[in-house]
């Protein structure tokens, strides 16, 4: 985790603290607050930090459905089982590793739990449909429950998906409708990018996630690929001749992306699997090259993604702030700019 949190999450924590205070029986002088009526559901591919998730699942406003990973004959649930070490050993040994989508029943349980806690609707945000059938499972579950559910195909993975989830929570905490929460989350998701380096394409090839990068196979003995997630699928960006040059080029690509965005608005996250020290060095260099960004969040890639990316992966997510006041929730930005009710409220 970073030592400095983005302003949106500081606002969100303060906002939720005020909401809890205002609904505490006998609490004198508590600030009146709109009750949050929209719950957010996602899957473990969102790579949300465990300690961050704990702050929001306790009162039901967030649920993270685990995605199953099969190592050999054993099935593990992301977030339910500690599978990092087991998966790392299996990948190193070249053992069979497979992943699957959660069942519709798991999503149904999450939606019903939100209903039973008094929420009026759910916004459900999931790993790209181009990489998993998870969103389809969520849609099947949504048809079975009485509570309205908005299902979003994030068209991305990792903390890029996670940033959309966090943005949805910000909008929900601001008292927005399900349609507005969905709009804001989709707008933030559309502005996230995922760039990554893998020492080998073998795991991606085995899992059928390699897409157009398959054409690079057969020439990969001395090539280190830089890839991206675009239009919901994994696509090749560049071929580099060494690991050191690939990581250096990854830094350049990220810096160029950050510099193309409004100053001070970018957020970074760095994922790794089995190479924490390398990820920390990368994050430090990104901090030097992108001084206007908060320190990059560093986290282990979720097992459901690491199973396909393999050991030694380095991924960088570039997104933008969800700070209240920094972006409008409604499509008509001109109207929202002149109507305070249509913008996220900022704390002085």
Coordinates of C-alpha atoms in Angstrom, one line a residue:
X1 CA 0.0 0.0 0.0
X2 CA 1.0 3.6 -0.5
X3 CA 1.9 5.9 2.4
X4 CA -0.3 8.6 1.0
X5 CA -3.9 7.8 -0.1
X6 CA -5.6 9.4 -3.1
X7 CA -8.0 12.2 -2.1
X8 CA -11.0 10.3 -3.2
X9 CA -10.5 7.5 -0.7
X10 CA -9.8 10.0 2.1
X11 CA -13.1 11.7 1.2
X12 CA -14.9 8.3 1.0
X13 CA -13.7 7.2 4.5
X14 CA -14.7 10.5 6.0
X15 CA -18.1 10.4 4.2
X16 CA -18.8 6.9 5.4
X17 CA -17.8 7.8 9.0
X18 CA -20.4 10.7 8.9
X19 CA -23.0 8.3 7.5
X20 CA -22.5 5.9 10.3
X21 CA -22.5 8.6 12.9
X22 CA -25.8 10.1 11.6
X23 CA -27.5 6.8 11.7
X24 CA -26.3 5.9 15.2
X25 CA -29.2 5.9 17.7
X26 CA -28.9 8.7 20.3
X27 CA -26.0 10.3 18.5
X28 CA -26.4 14.0 19.3
X29 CA -25.1 16.6 16.8
X30 CA -24.4 14.2 14.1
X31 CA -24.4 15.6 10.6
X32 CA -27.5 14.7 8.6
X33 CA -26.6 12.4 5.7
X34 CA -28.3 10.8 2.8
X35 CA -28.5 7.0 3.4
X36 CA -26.4 5.1 0.9
X37 CA -28.8 2.8 -1.0
X38 CA -26.6 1.4 -3.7
X39 CA -24.4 -1.6 -3.0
X40 CA -21.4 -2.5 -5.2
X41 CA -20.4 -6.1 -6.1
X42 CA -17.3 -7.2 -7.9
X43 CA -15.0 -10.2 -8.3
X44 CA -11.5 -10.9 -7.0
X45 CA -9.9 -10.1 -10.4
X46 CA -10.3 -6.4 -9.3
X47 CA -7.2 -6.8 -7.1
X48 CA -8.6 -4.5 -4.4
X49 CA -6.3 -4.4 -1.4
X50 CA -7.5 -6.8 1.4
X51 CA -7.3 -4.1 4.1
X52 CA -9.2 -1.7 1.9
X53 CA -11.9 -4.2 1.2
X54 CA -12.4 -4.9 4.9
X55 CA -13.4 -1.3 5.5
X56 CA -16.4 -1.6 3.1
X57 CA -17.7 -5.2 3.3
X58 CA -18.6 -5.0 7.0
X59 CA -21.8 -3.0 6.4
X60 CA -22.6 -4.7 3.1
X61 CA -21.9 -1.8 0.7
X62 CA -19.3 -3.9 -1.1
X63 CA -19.0 -7.6 -1.9
X64 CA -16.1 -9.3 -3.6
X65 CA -17.0 -12.7 -5.2
X66 CA -14.0 -15.1 -5.2
X67 CA -12.9 -16.5 -8.6
X68 CA -11.8 -20.1 -8.5
X69 CA -8.3 -21.3 -9.4
X70 CA -7.6 -25.0 -9.9
X71 CA -4.0 -26.1 -9.1
X72 CA -3.7 -29.8 -10.0
X73 CA -6.9 -31.4 -8.7
X74 CA -7.5 -28.8 -5.9
X75 CA -9.8 -25.9 -6.3
X76 CA -9.1 -22.7 -4.4
X77 CA -11.2 -19.6 -4.0
X78 CA -9.4 -16.2 -4.3
X79 CA -9.8 -14.4 -1.0
X80 CA -11.1 -17.5 0.8
X81 CA -7.8 -19.5 0.6
X82 CA -4.2 -18.5 0.8
X83 CA -3.1 -19.8 -2.6
X84 CA -0.2 -17.5 -3.5
X85 CA 2.6 -19.9 -2.4
X86 CA 0.8 -22.9 -3.9
X87 CA 0.3 -21.2 -7.2
X88 CA 3.9 -19.9 -7.3
X89 CA 5.2 -23.4 -6.8
X90 CA 2.9 -24.8 -9.4
X91 CA 3.9 -22.2 -12.0
X92 CA 7.6 -22.8 -11.3
X93 CA 7.1 -26.5 -11.7
X94 CA 5.0 -26.2 -14.9
X95 CA 2.1 -27.9 -13.2
X96 CA -1.5 -27.7 -14.5
X97 CA -3.2 -24.4 -13.4
X98 CA -6.7 -23.5 -14.6
X99 CA -9.2 -20.8 -13.7
X100 CA -13.0 -20.6 -14.0
X101 CA -15.8 -18.1 -13.5
X102 CA -17.8 -17.9 -10.3
X103 CA -21.2 -19.6 -10.4
X104 CA -24.3 -17.5 -10.9
X105 CA -25.4 -18.8 -7.5
X106 CA -22.5 -16.9 -5.8
X107 CA -23.6 -13.6 -7.4
X108 CA -27.2 -14.4 -6.5
X109 CA -26.2 -14.7 -2.8
X110 CA -24.3 -11.4 -2.9
X111 CA -27.2 -9.6 -4.5
X112 CA -29.7 -11.0 -2.0
X113 CA -27.4 -10.1 0.9
X114 CA -27.4 -6.5 -0.3
X115 CA -31.2 -6.6 -0.5
X116 CA -31.5 -8.0 3.0
X117 CA -29.3 -5.2 4.3
X118 CA -31.7 -2.6 3.0
X119 CA -30.0 -1.6 -0.2
X120 CA -32.3 -0.7 -3.1
X121 CA -30.1 -1.6 -6.0
X122 CA -26.7 -3.1 -6.9
X123 CA -24.0 -2.1 -9.4
X124 CA -22.0 -5.2 -10.3
X125 CA -18.6 -4.6 -11.9
X126 CA -16.6 -7.5 -13.4
X127 CA -13.5 -8.7 -15.3
X128 CA -13.5 -8.2 -19.0
X129 CA -15.9 -10.5 -20.9
X130 CA -13.2 -10.9 -23.4
X131 CA -11.1 -12.8 -20.8
X132 CA -13.8 -14.5 -18.6
X133 CA -17.4 -15.4 -18.6
X134 CA -17.9 -13.8 -15.1
X135 CA -20.1 -11.0 -16.3
X136 CA -22.4 -13.5 -18.0
X137 CA -22.7 -15.4 -14.7
X138 CA -23.6 -12.1 -13.0
X139 CA -26.3 -11.3 -15.6
X140 CA -27.8 -14.7 -15.0
X141 CA -27.9 -14.1 -11.3
X142 CA -29.4 -10.6 -11.8
X143 CA -32.4 -12.2 -13.6
X144 CA -33.2 -14.3 -10.6
X145 CA -33.3 -11.7 -7.9
X146 CA -35.9 -9.0 -7.0
X147 CA -33.4 -6.3 -6.3
X148 CA -32.4 -4.3 -9.5
X149 CA -28.8 -5.0 -10.6
X150 CA -26.7 -3.1 -13.1
X151 CA -24.0 -5.4 -14.5
X152 CA -20.9 -3.8 -16.0
X153 CA -18.3 -5.5 -18.1
X154 CA -15.3 -3.5 -17.1
X155 CA -13.4 -4.5 -20.2
X156 CA -10.3 -4.6 -18.1
X157 CA -8.6 -6.4 -15.2
X158 CA -6.7 -5.9 -12.0
X159 CA -6.7 -2.5 -10.3
X160 CA -8.0 -1.0 -13.5
X161 CA -11.2 -2.8 -12.7
X162 CA -10.6 -2.0 -9.1
X163 CA -10.5 1.7 -9.8
X164 CA -13.9 1.4 -11.4
X165 CA -15.2 -0.3 -8.3
X166 CA -13.7 2.4 -6.0
X167 CA -15.3 5.1 -8.2
X168 CA -18.7 3.3 -7.9
X169 CA -18.3 3.4 -4.1
X170 CA -17.5 7.1 -4.2
X171 CA -20.6 7.8 -6.3
X172 CA -22.8 5.6 -4.1
X173 CA -21.6 7.3 -0.9
X174 CA -22.5 10.6 -2.5
X175 CA -26.1 9.3 -2.6
X176 CA -26.4 8.8 -6.4
X177 CA -28.8 6.6 -8.2
X178 CA -27.8 3.2 -9.7
X179 CA -27.8 4.7 -13.2
X180 CA -25.5 7.6 -12.0
X181 CA -23.2 5.2 -10.2
X182 CA -23.0 3.0 -13.3
X183 CA -22.3 6.1 -15.5
X184 CA -19.5 7.4 -13.2
X185 CA -17.9 3.9 -12.9
X186 CA -17.9 3.3 -16.7
X187 CA -16.5 6.8 -17.3
X188 CA -13.6 6.1 -14.9
X189 CA -13.1 2.6 -16.3
X190 CA -12.9 4.0 -19.8
X191 CA -9.9 6.2 -18.7
X192 CA -7.8 3.3 -17.2
X193 CA -5.0 1.6 -19.0
X194 CA -3.1 -1.6 -18.2
X195 CA 0.4 -2.2 -19.5
X196 CA 2.4 -5.2 -18.5
X197 CA 5.6 -7.2 -19.1
X198 CA 5.8 -11.0 -18.9
X199 CA 9.1 -13.0 -19.1
X200 CA 7.3 -15.6 -21.2
X201 CA 4.0 -15.9 -23.1
X202 CA 3.7 -19.6 -22.2
X203 CA 1.1 -19.2 -19.5
X204 CA -1.0 -16.9 -21.6
X205 CA -0.8 -19.3 -24.5
X206 CA -1.9 -22.2 -22.3
X207 CA -4.9 -20.4 -21.0
X208 CA -6.0 -19.2 -24.4
X209 CA -5.7 -15.5 -23.3
X210 CA -2.9 -14.5 -25.7
X211 CA -5.1 -13.2 -28.5
X212 CA -3.2 -11.5 -31.4
X213 CA 0.1 -11.9 -29.5
X214 CA 0.0 -15.6 -30.6
X215 CA 1.7 -14.5 -33.8
X216 CA 4.8 -13.7 -31.7
X217 CA 5.3 -17.4 -30.7
X218 CA 8.1 -19.1 -32.5
X219 CA 10.3 -16.0 -32.3
X220 CA 10.2 -15.6 -28.5
X221 CA 13.5 -17.2 -27.6
X222 CA 15.1 -13.8 -27.3
X223 CA 12.1 -11.5 -27.2
X224 CA 10.5 -10.0 -24.1
X225 CA 6.9 -8.8 -24.8
X226 CA 5.2 -5.7 -23.6
X227 CA 1.4 -6.1 -23.6
X228 CA -1.7 -4.1 -22.9
X229 CA -5.4 -4.6 -22.3
X230 CA -7.4 -2.9 -25.0
X231 CA -11.0 -3.3 -25.9
X232 CA -11.3 -6.0 -23.2
X233 CA -8.5 -8.2 -24.6
X234 CA -4.8 -8.7 -24.3
X235 CA -2.9 -7.1 -27.2
X236 CA 0.8 -6.9 -28.0
X237 CA 2.5 -3.5 -27.9
X238 CA 6.2 -4.0 -28.4
X239 CA 8.9 -6.7 -28.6
X240 CA 12.1 -5.9 -26.6
X241 CA 15.3 -7.8 -26.6
X242 CA 16.0 -8.1 -22.9
X243 CA 14.1 -8.1 -19.6
X244 CA 15.9 -4.9 -18.4
X245 CA 15.1 -3.1 -21.7
X246 CA 11.5 -4.3 -21.5
X247 CA 11.0 -2.9 -18.0
X248 CA 12.7 0.4 -19.0
X249 CA 10.4 0.7 -22.0
X250 CA 7.4 -0.1 -19.8
X251 CA 8.3 2.9 -17.6
X252 CA 8.5 5.1 -20.7
X253 CA 5.1 4.0 -21.9
X254 CA 3.5 4.7 -18.5
X255 CA 5.2 8.1 -18.2
X256 CA 4.0 9.1 -21.7
X257 CA 0.4 8.0 -20.7
X258 CA 0.5 10.0 -17.5
X259 CA 1.9 13.1 -19.2
X260 CA -1.0 12.9 -21.7
X261 CA -3.6 13.4 -18.9
X262 CA -4.6 16.4 -16.9
X263 CA -1.8 17.4 -14.5
X264 CA -2.2 15.9 -11.0
X265 CA -5.1 13.6 -11.9
X266 CA -3.3 10.3 -12.6
X267 CA -3.2 7.4 -10.3
X268 CA -0.8 4.4 -10.6
X269 CA -0.9 0.8 -9.4
X270 CA 1.9 -1.8 -9.8
X271 CA 1.1 -5.6 -9.8
X272 CA 3.7 -8.3 -9.5
X273 CA 3.8 -12.1 -8.9
X274 CA 6.9 -13.6 -7.2
X275 CA 9.0 -10.5 -7.7
X276 CA 8.1 -7.9 -5.0
X277 CA 11.5 -6.3 -4.9
X278 CA 11.4 -5.7 -8.6
X279 CA 8.0 -4.2 -8.3
X280 CA 9.1 -1.9 -5.6
X281 CA 12.0 -0.6 -7.6
X282 CA 9.7 0.0 -10.6
X283 CA 7.2 1.9 -8.4
X284 CA 10.0 4.0 -7.1
X285 CA 11.2 4.9 -10.5
X286 CA 7.7 5.7 -11.7
X287 CA 7.4 8.0 -8.7
X288 CA 10.5 9.9 -9.8
X289 CA 9.2 10.1 -13.4
X290 CA 5.7 11.0 -12.5
X291 CA 6.0 13.4 -9.5
X292 CA 2.5 14.6 -9.7
X293 CA 1.0 11.1 -9.0
X294 CA 0.4 9.8 -5.5
X295 CA 2.8 6.9 -4.7
X296 CA 1.9 3.8 -6.8
X297 CA -0.1 1.2 -4.9
X298 CA 1.9 -2.1 -5.0
X299 CA 0.1 -5.4 -4.8
X300 CA 0.4 -9.1 -5.7
X301 CA -1.5 -9.9 -8.8
X302 CA -4.7 -11.9 -8.0
X303 CA -4.2 -15.6 -8.4
X304 CA -6.9 -15.8 -11.1
X305 CA -4.7 -13.4 -13.2
X306 CA -1.3 -14.7 -12.1
X307 CA -2.4 -18.1 -13.2
X308 CA -2.3 -16.8 -16.8
X309 CA 0.4 -14.2 -16.6
X310 CA 3.0 -16.4 -14.8
X311 CA 5.9 -15.7 -12.5
X312 CA 7.8 -12.5 -12.9
X313 CA 5.0 -10.4 -14.4
X314 CA 5.1 -6.7 -13.9
X315 CA 1.9 -4.7 -14.6
X316 CA 1.2 -1.0 -14.3
X317 CA -2.3 0.4 -14.2
X318 CA -2.8 4.1 -15.1
X319 CA -6.1 5.6 -14.0
X320 CA -7.5 9.0 -12.9
X321 CA -8.8 10.4 -9.7
X322 CA -12.3 9.9 -8.5
X323 CA -12.1 12.8 -6.1
X324 CA -15.5 14.4 -5.6
X325 CA -15.7 17.6 -7.6
X326 CA -13.1 16.4 -10.1
X327 CA -15.6 14.7 -12.5
X328 CA -19.3 14.9 -13.1
X329 CA -21.6 12.0 -12.8
X330 CA -24.0 12.9 -15.5
X331 CA -23.5 12.8 -19.2
X332 CA -24.3 16.4 -19.7
X333 CA -21.1 18.0 -18.4
X334 CA -22.2 21.5 -19.2
X335 CA -25.4 21.1 -17.2
X336 CA -23.5 19.5 -14.4
X337 CA -20.9 22.3 -14.3
X338 CA -23.7 24.8 -13.5
X339 CA -25.8 22.6 -11.2
X340 CA -24.1 21.6 -7.9
X341 CA -26.6 18.8 -7.5
X342 CA -25.1 17.1 -10.5
X343 CA -21.5 17.1 -9.4
X344 CA -19.6 15.2 -6.7
X345 CA -19.4 17.4 -3.6
X346 CA -16.0 18.4 -2.4
X347 CA -15.0 18.8 1.2
X348 CA -13.4 22.2 1.9

